[in-house]
Each structure stands twice: as structure tokens, then as C-alpha cells.
Coordinates of C-alpha atoms and ligand atoms in Angstrom, one line a residue:
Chain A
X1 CA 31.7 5.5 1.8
X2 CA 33.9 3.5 3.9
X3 CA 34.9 4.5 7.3
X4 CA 38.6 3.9 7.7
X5 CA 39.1 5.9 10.7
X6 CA 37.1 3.8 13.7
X7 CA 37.5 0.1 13.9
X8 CA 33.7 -0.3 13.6
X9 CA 31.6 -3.5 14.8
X10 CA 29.0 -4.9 11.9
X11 CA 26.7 -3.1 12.9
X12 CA 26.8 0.2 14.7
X13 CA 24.3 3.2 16.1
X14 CA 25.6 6.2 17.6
X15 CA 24.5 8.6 19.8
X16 CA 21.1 7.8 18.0
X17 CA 18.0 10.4 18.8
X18 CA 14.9 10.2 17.7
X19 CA 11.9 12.6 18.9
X20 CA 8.1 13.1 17.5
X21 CA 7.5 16.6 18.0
X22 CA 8.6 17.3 21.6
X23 CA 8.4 13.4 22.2
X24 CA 11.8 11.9 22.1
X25 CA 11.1 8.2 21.5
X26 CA 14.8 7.7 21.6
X27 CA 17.5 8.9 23.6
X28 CA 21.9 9.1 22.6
X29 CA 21.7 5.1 21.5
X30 CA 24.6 3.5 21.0
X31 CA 25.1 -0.1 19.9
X32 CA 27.5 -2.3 18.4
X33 CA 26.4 -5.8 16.8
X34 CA 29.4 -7.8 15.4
X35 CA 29.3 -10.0 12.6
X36 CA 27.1 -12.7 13.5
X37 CA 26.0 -12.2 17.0
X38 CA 22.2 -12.0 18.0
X39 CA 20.9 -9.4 20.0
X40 CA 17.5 -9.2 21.7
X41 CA 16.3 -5.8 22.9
X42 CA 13.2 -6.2 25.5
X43 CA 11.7 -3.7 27.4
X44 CA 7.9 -2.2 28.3
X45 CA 5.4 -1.1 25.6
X46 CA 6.1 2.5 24.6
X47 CA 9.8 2.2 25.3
X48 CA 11.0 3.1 21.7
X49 CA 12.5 -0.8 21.0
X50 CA 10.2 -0.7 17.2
X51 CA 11.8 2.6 16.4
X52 CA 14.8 2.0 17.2
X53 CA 14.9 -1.5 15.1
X54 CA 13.2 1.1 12.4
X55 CA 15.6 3.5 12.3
X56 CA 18.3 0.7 11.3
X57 CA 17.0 0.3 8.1
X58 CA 15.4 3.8 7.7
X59 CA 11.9 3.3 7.7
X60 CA 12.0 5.6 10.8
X61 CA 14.8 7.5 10.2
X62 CA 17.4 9.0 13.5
X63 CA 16.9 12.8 14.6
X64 CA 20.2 12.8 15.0
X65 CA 23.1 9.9 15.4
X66 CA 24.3 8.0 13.4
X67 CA 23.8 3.8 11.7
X68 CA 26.3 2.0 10.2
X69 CA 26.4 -1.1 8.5
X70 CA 29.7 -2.7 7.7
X71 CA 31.6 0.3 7.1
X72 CA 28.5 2.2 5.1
X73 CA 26.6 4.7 6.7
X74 CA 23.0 4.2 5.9
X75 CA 21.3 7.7 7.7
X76 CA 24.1 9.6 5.3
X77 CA 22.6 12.8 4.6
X78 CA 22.6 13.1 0.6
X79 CA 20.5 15.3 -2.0
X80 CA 16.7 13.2 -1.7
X81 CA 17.5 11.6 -5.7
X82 CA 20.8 10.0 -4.2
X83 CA 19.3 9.6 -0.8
X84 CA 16.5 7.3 -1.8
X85 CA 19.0 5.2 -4.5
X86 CA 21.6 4.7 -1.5
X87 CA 18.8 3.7 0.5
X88 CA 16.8 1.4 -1.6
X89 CA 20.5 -0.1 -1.7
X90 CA 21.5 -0.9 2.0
X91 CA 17.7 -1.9 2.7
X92 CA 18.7 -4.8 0.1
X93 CA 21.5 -5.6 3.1
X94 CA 18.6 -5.7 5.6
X95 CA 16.2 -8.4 5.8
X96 CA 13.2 -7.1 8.2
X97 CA 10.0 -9.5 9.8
X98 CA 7.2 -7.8 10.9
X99 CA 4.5 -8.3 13.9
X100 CA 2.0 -8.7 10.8
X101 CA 4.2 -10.6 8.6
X102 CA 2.7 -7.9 5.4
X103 CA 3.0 -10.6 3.3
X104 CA 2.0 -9.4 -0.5
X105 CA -1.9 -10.7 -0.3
X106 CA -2.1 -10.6 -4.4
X107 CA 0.7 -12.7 -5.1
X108 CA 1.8 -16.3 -4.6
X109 CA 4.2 -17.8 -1.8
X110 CA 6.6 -17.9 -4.7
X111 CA 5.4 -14.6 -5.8
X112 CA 6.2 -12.9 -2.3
X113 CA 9.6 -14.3 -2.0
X114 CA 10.4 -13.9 -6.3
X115 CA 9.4 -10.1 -6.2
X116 CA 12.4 -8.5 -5.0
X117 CA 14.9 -10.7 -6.3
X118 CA 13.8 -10.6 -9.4
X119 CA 13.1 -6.6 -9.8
X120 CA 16.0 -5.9 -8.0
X121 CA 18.7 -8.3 -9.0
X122 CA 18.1 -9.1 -11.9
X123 CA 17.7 -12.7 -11.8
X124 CA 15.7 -14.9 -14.4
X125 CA 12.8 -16.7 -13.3
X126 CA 14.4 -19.7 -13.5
X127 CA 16.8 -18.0 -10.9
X128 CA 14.2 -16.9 -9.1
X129 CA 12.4 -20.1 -8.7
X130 CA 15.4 -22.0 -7.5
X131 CA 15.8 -19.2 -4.8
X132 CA 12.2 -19.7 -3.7
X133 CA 12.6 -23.6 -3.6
X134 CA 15.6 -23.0 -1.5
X135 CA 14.4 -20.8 1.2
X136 CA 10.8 -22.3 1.4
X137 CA 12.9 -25.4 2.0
X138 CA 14.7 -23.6 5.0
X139 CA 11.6 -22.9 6.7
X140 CA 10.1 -26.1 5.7
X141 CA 7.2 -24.5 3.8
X142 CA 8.4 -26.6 0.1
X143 CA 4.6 -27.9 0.0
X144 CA 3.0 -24.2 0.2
X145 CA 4.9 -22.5 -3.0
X146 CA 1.9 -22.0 -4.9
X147 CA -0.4 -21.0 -2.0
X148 CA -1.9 -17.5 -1.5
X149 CA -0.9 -16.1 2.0
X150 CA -4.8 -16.1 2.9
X151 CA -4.6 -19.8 3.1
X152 CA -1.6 -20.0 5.6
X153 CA -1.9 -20.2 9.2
X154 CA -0.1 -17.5 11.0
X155 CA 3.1 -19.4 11.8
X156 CA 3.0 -20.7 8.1
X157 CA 2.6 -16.8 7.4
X158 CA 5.8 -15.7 9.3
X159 CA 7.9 -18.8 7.9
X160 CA 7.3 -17.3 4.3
X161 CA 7.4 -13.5 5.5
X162 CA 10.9 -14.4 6.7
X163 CA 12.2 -16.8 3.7
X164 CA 11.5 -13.8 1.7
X165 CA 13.8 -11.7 3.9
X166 CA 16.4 -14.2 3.7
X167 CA 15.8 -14.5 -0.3
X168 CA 17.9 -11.3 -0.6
X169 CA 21.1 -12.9 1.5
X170 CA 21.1 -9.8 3.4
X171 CA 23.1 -9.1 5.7
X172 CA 21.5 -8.7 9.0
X173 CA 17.9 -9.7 9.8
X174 CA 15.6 -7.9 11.6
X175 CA 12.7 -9.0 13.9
X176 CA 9.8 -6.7 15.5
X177 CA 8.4 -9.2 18.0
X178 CA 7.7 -11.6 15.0
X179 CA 5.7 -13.9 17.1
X180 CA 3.4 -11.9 19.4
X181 CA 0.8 -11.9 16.9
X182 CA 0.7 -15.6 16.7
X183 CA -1.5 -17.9 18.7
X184 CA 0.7 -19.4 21.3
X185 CA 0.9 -23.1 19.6
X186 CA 2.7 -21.5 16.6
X187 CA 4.7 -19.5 18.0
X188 CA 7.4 -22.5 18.2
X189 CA 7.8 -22.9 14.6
X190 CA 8.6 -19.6 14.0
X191 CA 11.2 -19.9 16.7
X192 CA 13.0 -22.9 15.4
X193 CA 13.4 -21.1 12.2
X194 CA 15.1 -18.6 14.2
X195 CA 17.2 -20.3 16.2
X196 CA 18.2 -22.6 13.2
X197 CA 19.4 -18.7 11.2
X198 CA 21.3 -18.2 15.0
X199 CA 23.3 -21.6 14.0
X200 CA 24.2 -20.4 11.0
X201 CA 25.4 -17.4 12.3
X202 CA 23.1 -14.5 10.7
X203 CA 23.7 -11.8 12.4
X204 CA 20.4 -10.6 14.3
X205 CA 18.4 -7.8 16.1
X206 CA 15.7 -9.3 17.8
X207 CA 12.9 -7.1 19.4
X208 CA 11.1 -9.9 21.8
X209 CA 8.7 -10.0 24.2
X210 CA 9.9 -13.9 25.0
X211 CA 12.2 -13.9 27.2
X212 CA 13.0 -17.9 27.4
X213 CA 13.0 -17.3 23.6
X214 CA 15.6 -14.1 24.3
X215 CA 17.7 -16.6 27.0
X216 CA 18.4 -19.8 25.0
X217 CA 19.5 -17.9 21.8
X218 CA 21.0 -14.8 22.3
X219 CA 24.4 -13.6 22.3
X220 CA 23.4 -10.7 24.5
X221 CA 20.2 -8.2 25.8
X222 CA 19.4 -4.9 26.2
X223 CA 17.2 -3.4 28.4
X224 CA 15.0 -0.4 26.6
X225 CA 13.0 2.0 28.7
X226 CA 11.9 5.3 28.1
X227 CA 13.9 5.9 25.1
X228 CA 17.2 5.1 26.7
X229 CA 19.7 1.5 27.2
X230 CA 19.3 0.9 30.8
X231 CA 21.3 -2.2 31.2
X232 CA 22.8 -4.7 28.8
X233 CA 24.9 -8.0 29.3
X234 CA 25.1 -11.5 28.3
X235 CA 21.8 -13.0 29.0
X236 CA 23.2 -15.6 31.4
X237 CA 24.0 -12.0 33.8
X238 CA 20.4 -10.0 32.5
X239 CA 17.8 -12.6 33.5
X240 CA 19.8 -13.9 37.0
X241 CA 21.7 -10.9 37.8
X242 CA 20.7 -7.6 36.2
X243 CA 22.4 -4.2 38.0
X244 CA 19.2 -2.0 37.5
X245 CA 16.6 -1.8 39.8
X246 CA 14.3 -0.6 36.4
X247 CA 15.7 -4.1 34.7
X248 CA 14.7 -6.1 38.0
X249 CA 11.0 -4.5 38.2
X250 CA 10.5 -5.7 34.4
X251 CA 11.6 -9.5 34.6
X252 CA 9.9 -9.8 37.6
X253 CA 6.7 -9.3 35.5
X254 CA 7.9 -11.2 32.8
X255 CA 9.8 -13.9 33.7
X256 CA 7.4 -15.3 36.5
X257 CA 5.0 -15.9 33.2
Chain B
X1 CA -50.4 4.0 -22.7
X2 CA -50.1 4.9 -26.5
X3 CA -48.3 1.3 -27.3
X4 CA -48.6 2.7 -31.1
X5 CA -46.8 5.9 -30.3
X6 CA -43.8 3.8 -28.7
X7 CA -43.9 1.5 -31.7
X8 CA -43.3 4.1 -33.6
X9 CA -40.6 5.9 -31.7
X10 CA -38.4 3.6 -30.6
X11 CA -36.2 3.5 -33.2
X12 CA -35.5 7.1 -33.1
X13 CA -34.7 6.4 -29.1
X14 CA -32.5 3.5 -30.0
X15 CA -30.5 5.7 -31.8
X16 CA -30.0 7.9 -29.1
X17 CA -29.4 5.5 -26.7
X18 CA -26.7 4.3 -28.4
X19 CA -25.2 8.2 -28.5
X20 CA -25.9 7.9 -24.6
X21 CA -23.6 4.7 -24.1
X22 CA -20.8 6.6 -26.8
X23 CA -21.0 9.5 -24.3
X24 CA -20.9 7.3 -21.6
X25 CA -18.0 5.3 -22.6
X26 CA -15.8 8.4 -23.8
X27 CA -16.6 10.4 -21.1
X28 CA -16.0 7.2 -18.7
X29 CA -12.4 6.9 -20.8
X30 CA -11.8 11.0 -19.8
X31 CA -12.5 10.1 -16.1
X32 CA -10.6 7.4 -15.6
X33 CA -7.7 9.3 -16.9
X34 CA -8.4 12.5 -15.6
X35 CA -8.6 10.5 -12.2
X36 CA -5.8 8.2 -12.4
X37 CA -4.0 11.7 -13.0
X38 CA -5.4 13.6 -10.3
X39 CA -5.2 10.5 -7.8
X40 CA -1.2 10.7 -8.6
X41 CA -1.0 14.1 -8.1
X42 CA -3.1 14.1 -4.6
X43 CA -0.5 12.0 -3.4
X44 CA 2.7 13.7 -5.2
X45 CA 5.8 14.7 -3.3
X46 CA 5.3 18.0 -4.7
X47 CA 3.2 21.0 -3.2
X48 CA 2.0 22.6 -5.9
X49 CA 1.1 19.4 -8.0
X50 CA -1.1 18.2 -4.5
X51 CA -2.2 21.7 -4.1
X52 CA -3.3 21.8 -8.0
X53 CA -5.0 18.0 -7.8
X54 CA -6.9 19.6 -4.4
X55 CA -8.4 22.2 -6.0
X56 CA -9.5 20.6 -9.0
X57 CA -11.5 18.2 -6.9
X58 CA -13.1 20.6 -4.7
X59 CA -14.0 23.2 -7.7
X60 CA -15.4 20.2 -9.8
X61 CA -17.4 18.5 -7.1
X62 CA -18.1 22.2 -5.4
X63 CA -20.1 22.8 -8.4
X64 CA -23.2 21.8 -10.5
X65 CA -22.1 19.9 -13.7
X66 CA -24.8 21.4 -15.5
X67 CA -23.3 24.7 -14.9
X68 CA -19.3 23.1 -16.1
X69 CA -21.4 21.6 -19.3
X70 CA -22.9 25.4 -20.0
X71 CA -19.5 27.2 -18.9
X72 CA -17.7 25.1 -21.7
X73 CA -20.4 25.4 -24.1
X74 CA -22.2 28.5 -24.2
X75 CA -19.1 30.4 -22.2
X76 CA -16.2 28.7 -24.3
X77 CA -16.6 30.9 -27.3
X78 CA -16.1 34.0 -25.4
X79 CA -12.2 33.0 -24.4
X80 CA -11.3 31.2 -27.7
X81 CA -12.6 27.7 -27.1
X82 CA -15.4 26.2 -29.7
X83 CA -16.4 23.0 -29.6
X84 CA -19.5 21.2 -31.2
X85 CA -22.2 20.5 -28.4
X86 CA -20.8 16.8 -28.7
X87 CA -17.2 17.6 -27.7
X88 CA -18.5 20.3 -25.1
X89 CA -20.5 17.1 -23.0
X90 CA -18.2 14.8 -23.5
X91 CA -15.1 17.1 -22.1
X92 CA -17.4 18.4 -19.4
X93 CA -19.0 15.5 -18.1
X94 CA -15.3 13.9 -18.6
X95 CA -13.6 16.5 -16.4
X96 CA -16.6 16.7 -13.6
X97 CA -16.8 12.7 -13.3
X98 CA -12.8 12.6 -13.1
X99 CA -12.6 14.9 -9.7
X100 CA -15.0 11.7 -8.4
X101 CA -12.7 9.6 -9.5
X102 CA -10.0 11.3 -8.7
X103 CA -11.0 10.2 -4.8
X104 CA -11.9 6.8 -5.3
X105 CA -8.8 6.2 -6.5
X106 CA -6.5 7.9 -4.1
X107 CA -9.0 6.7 -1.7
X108 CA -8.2 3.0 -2.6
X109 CA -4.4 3.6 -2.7
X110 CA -4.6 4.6 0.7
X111 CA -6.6 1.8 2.4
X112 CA -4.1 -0.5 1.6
X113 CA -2.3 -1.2 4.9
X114 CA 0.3 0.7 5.6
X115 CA 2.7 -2.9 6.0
X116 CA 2.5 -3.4 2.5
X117 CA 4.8 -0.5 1.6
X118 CA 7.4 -1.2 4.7
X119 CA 7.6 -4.8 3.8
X120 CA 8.7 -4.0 0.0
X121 CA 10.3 -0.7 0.9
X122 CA 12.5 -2.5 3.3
X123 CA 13.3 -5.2 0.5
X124 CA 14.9 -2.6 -1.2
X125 CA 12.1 -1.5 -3.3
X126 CA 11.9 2.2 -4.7
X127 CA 8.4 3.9 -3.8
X128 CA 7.3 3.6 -7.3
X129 CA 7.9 -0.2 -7.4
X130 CA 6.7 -0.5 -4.7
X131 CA 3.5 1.4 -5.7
X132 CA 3.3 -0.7 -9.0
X133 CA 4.0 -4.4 -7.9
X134 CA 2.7 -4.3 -4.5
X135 CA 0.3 -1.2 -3.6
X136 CA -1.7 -0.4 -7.3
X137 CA -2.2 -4.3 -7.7
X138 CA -4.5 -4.3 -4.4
X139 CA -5.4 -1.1 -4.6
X140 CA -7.2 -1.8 -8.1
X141 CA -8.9 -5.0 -7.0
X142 CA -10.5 -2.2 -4.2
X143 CA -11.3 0.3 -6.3
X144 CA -13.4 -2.0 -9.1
X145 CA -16.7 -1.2 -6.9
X146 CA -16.4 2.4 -6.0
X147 CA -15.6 3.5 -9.3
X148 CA -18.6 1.5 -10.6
X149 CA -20.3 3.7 -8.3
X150 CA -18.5 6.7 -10.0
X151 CA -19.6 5.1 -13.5
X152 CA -23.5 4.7 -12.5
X153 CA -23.7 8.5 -11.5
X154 CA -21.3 9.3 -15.0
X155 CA -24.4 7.3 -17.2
X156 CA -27.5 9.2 -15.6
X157 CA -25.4 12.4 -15.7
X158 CA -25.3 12.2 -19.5
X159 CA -29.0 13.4 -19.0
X160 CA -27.3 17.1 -18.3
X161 CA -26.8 17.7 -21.9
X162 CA -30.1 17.4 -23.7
X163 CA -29.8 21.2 -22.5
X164 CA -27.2 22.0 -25.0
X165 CA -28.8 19.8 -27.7
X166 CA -26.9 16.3 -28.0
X167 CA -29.2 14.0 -29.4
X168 CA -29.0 11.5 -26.6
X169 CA -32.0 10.0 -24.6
X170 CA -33.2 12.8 -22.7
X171 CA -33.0 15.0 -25.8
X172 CA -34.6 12.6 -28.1
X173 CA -37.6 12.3 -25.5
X174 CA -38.2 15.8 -24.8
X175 CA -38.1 16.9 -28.9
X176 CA -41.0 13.7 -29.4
X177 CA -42.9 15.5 -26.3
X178 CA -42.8 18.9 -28.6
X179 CA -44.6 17.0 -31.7
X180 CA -46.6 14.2 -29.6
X181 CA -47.7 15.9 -25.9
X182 CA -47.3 12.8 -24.3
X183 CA -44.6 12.8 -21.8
X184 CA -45.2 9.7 -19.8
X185 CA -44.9 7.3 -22.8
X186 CA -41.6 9.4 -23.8
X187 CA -39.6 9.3 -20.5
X188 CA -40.9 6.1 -20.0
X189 CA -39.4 4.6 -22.8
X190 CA -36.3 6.8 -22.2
X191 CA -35.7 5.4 -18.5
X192 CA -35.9 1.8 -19.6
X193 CA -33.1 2.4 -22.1
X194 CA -31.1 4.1 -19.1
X195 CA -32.1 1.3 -16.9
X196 CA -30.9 -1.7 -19.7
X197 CA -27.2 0.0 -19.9
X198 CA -27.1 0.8 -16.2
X199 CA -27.8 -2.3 -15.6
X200 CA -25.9 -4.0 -18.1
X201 CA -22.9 -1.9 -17.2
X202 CA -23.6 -2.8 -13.4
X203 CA -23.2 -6.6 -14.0
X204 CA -20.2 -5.9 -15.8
X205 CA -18.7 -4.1 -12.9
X206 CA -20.0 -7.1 -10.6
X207 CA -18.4 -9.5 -12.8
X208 CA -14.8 -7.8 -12.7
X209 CA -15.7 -7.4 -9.4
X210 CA -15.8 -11.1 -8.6
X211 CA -13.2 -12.1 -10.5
X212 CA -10.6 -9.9 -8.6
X213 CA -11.8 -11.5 -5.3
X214 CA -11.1 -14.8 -6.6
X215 CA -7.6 -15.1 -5.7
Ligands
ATP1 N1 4.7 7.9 14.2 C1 4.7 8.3 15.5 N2 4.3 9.5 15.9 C2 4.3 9.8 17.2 N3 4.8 9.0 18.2 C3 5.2 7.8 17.8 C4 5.2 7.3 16.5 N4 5.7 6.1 16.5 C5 5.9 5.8 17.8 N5 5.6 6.8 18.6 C6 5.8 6.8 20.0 O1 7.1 6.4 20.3 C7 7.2 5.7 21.5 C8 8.0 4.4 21.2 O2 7.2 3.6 20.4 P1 7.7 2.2 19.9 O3 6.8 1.7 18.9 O4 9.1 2.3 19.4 O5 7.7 1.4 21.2 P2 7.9 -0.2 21.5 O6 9.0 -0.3 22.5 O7 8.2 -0.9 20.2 O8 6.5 -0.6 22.1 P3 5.7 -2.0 21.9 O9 6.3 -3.0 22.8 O10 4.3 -1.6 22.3 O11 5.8 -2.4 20.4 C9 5.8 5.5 22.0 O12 5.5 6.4 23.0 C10 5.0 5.8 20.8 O13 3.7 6.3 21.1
MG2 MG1 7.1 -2.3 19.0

């Protein structure tokens, strides 16, 4: 299970492919994340940044190519008994947020955030509660623990959506433009729990469409369009400098915002 | 109106009525499962089992249930199977009223957005817990109202086996037309006693109903 040949980074795609019929969403990937950095991937609509932040975790999985998370493979091709096991495993590595949030409208704040932990690691309720406490306390949503997600604001939504993310200490986290579905006064709150995870050093993927947001916390930025990398740097070289001309004609749009 | 004729009846119809809601609740009991089960296999990984759950739906709704309830009864003995005219509605009424239900409940399982699976799948969920802790608990709360529907049509359906002689409402008012010739005093009296447990039934349903939306 562990790759001993290639010095790998934390996080690694390769060569990844991806096509819907004769559509190919995504075109030879590759991408290295090392342990604690935070990458942003921005780019137009359409330009395959979702399904490629998908495919890490397997919800869409790779045509062809290949993911790897700290030495593990997670697209391994296995029998479909062992496949799903092995993947219901790494996902536990990878905390995702959604656009949405999805937060579990039937259960509790403490409900949403207990679930996993408890079915999947066994811990007591007792456990389980302390774990809630602790993350709602990160996000500074202590007060809400026994509120049902209909009664949260969006931002308050996205707090929780991500504090049960975190409640399964994965790995890496995950985030599929987790604040364009906000109204624009809350987006800010769901940014400072972000860039607070960035000082601890969580290692992120961040698909964004802010790109002050993208600037003032990211290790580095890619440029998705049309399936393909066209340019990534530091974002210091990205938002003053960028090489492409296809890189230039985006930021022009989106950085005069 | 003979009032004296009614007087005199009504117990006869209580008595059937009471058959009606024993029908009713075994044949609702039959559905439930018999849709719960089909609903699982609509949705199955496998072919055959989807293929299977497919075409018990459309040959059940495809066809009159009267015809299912004479099939099983009057047709049964012919390939081995003989069952008291009881057993013969309750099964048939059962099976027909599960292919219904067999839709409303893969139909609420479906409505539930599609989020709701990624965000536990990618937690690390299997698709079965995540069906049980996550999709089934909001899918029920959906389904409480449709499958009321399902159990209103299942309670005036009973009516299809007076044919084959189960002494339930329908019955019980068509044998007092033979003795007494007067038809409107007998159905009357046999749709209010529909209408009571339909609508008895129906604020139950309501009730549940309400109380799932509470949270
Ligand atoms: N399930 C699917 N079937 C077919 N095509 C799909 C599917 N999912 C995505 N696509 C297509 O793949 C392409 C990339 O989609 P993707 O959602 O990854 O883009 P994106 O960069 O995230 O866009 P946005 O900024 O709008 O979220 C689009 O052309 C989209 O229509
Ligand atoms: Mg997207």
C-alpha cells in the first residue's frame, strides 16, 4: 500500500483524466500538495476545478491517473467489496465542505458533527460530545449545539458543515467554493475559520472564486481552464505577474471586482 | 329512508366493518413490506433484482386488482394454490397495493438531495449507513403523506372482494339488498362506515404527518 519507490509529496495526482462520454472534463493533471500547504485552484465556470477536487476523494472518480494521499493510493483499482472498504477508509482522511454545506437537516448541530465519529470510530457519546464541544468551539458556534441547521444563517451553516469535517482529524480538507452561496456579509466568517485551519497548518485544496480570499492565504494557485493547468505559481507571481495570456484575460475580470 | 331497516342492520354492518379495517390493516402490513422490499430492489446494484422490482410494478399497476384478486382465487386452485376467500384478498390486495408503494417509497428516497449522500459518503460512510442514518431518516419523514395516499386507495379497494364473498362492507350490503330491496339505505349506511375509518385513518396519517415536520 505504500509507495516506496517515488519520493511523493502529501498529496499527489497524476496524469489525472477524466471525461463524460466524449467530454473530457479533465485533461493529464498533475499536482503535488505537501504537508500543510494550501492551494487554491480558480478558473472559469465549466473548467473542471469541482471534478477535479471530486476526484481526490472519489466522489467523481479519475478516467485514468492516478491520487495519492500520503503514500496510499486512493483510485487503487480493487474487486468493488474491497474497493468500497478502502474507500470508505481514506475518505475518513478527507474532510470535504460543500457550496451547500449538506448539512444532515434531521439531526442536531451535535448530531451532524457526532454521526461519523461515532459510527465510524467507535467513540462513546461521551467521546463524541467532547469532540463536538471542541470543534463547535473552533468555529465559535459553542452556543448553537443543540440547534437544528434550519435555524442557522448560512455562515453559521458552513461553520458547522466544516467543524464536522474537521471532527474526523483528517488529513486534508477540502473546499468547493464554500462561500459563494453565502450572502456577501457572511462570507467573512467562514473565511476566518479558514484562514485560522491555514495557521494551524491543515493542509488545503481550496476551489475559490475569491481571489483576495485566494491572495492573503495561499501557499500557491493554479490556473484551471478547459480541463487542463494553465499556469500555477505563488500567488504573489499569479495575481501581479502571471505568464499566460488565458491567466491574464481571467483576473482581469476578476480582480477589478 | 327506512330509519327502522338501518336500526335493524347496523349491527350486522358493524361487524363487517370491522372485517373491512382487519383487511385494511393486514393488507396495509403486506404493502408496506412488499414495498419497502421492492423500493430496495428498484434501487439495487444488481440488474436482475431492479429488473425483477420493475416488472412487478408495472404488471401490478398494469392491471385491474379485481382481476389479481380473481387470478388468486378462482385461478389458484388450478396450479396448486388454495386459500380461503379471506387469505385470497388479503394476499391480493396486499401484493397490488405494495407495487404503489413500492414507488412512493423509492420515490421519496430519491428526492432527497443528492448532497446528503456526498456529505456522509465523503465522511467515510458506507452507502448503507449512509442510507440508514442520513437518507431513510428524511426520506420517511417525506414519504408519511404519499403513502397515506397509497393507504386511502388500499381501504376503498377492500370493496373488490365482496366478489369473492368476504363478509366485509360491500358484501354485507349487497346480501341485505337480496333479502330487503332497498339499496340506497344499504350502501348508505356502508359508505359512512368507509368514510368513519377513512377518515379516522386520514387524521392519523395527518398527525404523524405533523409531528415529523416538527423538528
Ligand atoms: N456528471 C456530469 N456529467 C456530464 N458532464 C459533467 C458532469 N459533471 C460535470 N460535468 C461537466 O464537466 C465540466 C466541468 O465541470 P466542473 O463542475 O468541474 O466545473 P467547475 O470548474 O467546478 O465550474 P464552476 O465554477 O461552475 O463550479 C463542465 O463542462 C460540466 O458541464
Ligand atoms: Mg464547481
Amino acid at each position: 500500500m505504500l509507495d516506496h519507490t517515488a519520493a511523493q509529496a502529501f498529496v499527489t495526482i497524476k496524469n489525472a483524466a477524466k471525461s463524460y462520454g466524449t467530454l473530457e472534463v479533465l485533461k493529464n493533471i498533475n499536482l503535488s500538495v505537501e504537508r500543510g500547504q494550501i492551494v487554491a485552484i480558480i478558473g472559469p465556470s465549466g473548467s473542471g476545478k469541482s471534478t477535479l477536487l471530486r476526484a481526490i476523494n472519489e466522489l467523481d472518480p479519475l478516467t485514468s491517473g492516478e491520487v495519492w494521499l500520503e503514500g496510499v493510493q486512493i483510485n487503487r483499482k480493487l474487486p468493488p467489496r474491497q474497493y468500497e472498504a478502502h474507500v470508505n477508509q481514506v475518505r475518513q482522511d478527507i474532510g470535504m465542505v460543500f457550496q451547500h454545506f449538506n448539512l444532515f437537516p434531521h439531526l442536531t448541530v451535535r448530531g451532524n458533527i457526532t454521526l461519523a465519529p461515532r459510527m465510524l470510530k467507535g467513540l462513546s457519546e461521551a467521546q463524541a460530545n467532547a469532540l463536538a464541544v471542541e470543534q463547535l468551539a473552533k468555529v465559535g458556534l459553542s452556543d448553537k449545539i443543540d440547534e437544528y441547521p434550519s435555524r442557522l444563517s448560512g455562515g453559521q451553516k458552513q461553520r458547522v458543515a466544516i467543524a464536522r469535517a474537521l471532527a474526523m482529524k483528517p488529513k486534508v480538507m477540502l473546499f468547493d467554493e464554500a462561500t459563494s452561496a453565502l450572502d456577501p456579509e457572511l462570507v467573512e466568517e467562514v473565511n476566518l475559520v479558514m484562514k485560522q485551519l491555514a495557521e494551524e497548518h491543515m493542509t488545503m485544496i481550496i476551489v475559490t472564486h475569491e481571489m483576495d480570499f485566494a491572495a492573503s492565504v495561499c501557499d500557491r494557485v493554479l490556473f484551471m481552464d478547459q480541463g487542463v493547468v494553465v499556469e500555477e505559481g505563488p500567488p504573489s507571481v499569479m495575481f501581479q505577474n502571471p505568464t499566460q495570456e488565458r491567466t491574464r484575460n481571467f483576473l482581469r475580470k476578476h480582480l477589478s471586482r | 329512508m327506512d330509519i327502522d331497516l338501518i336500526l335493524r342492520v347496523y349491527p350486522f354492518f358493524l361487524q363487517a366493518a370491522w372485517l373491512t379495517i382487519e383487511l385494511s390493516v393486514l393488507t396495509a402490513i403486506l404493502g408496506l413490506t412488499c414495498g419497502a422490499l421492492g423500493a430496495a430492489a428498484r434501487m439495487s446494484r444488481l440488474a436482475i433484482l431492479r429488473w425483477i422490482a420493475a416488472a412487478y410494478v408495472s404488471v401490478f399497476r398494469g392491471t385491474p386488482a379485481l382481476i389479481q384478486i380473481f387470478i388468486l382465487y378462482f385461478g389458484g386452485p388450478q396450479i396448486g394454490i388454495q386459500l380461503d376467500s379471506f387469505a385470497a384478498g388479503t394476499i391480493a390486495l396486499g401484493v397490488n397495493i405494495g407495487a404503489y408503494m413500492t414507488e412512493t417509497i423509492r420515490g421519496a428516497i430519491v428526492s432527497v438531495d443528492r448532497g446528503q449522500t456526498e456529505a456522509a459518503r465523503t465522511l467515510g460512510l458506507s452507502r448503507w449507513e449512509a442510507m440508514r442514518k442520513v437518507i431513510l431518516p428524511q426520506a420517511a419523514r417525506m414519504m408519511i403523506r404519499p403513502l397515506g395516499v397509497n393507504i386511502n386507495a388500499l381501504i376503498k379497494g377492500t370493496a373488490l372482494v365482496a366478489p369473492i364473498s368476504v363478509i366485509e362492507l360491500t358484501y354485507t350490503a349487497q346480501r341485505f339488498i337480496g333479502s330487503t330491496y332497498k339499496p340506497f339505505e344499504m350502501f348508505l349506511v356502508a359508505g359512512l362506515l368507509y368514510m368513519v375509518i377513512i377518515y379516522v385513518v386520514g387524521q392519523g396519517i395527518a398527525w404523524l404527518d405533523r409531528r415529523a415536520r416538527i423538528q
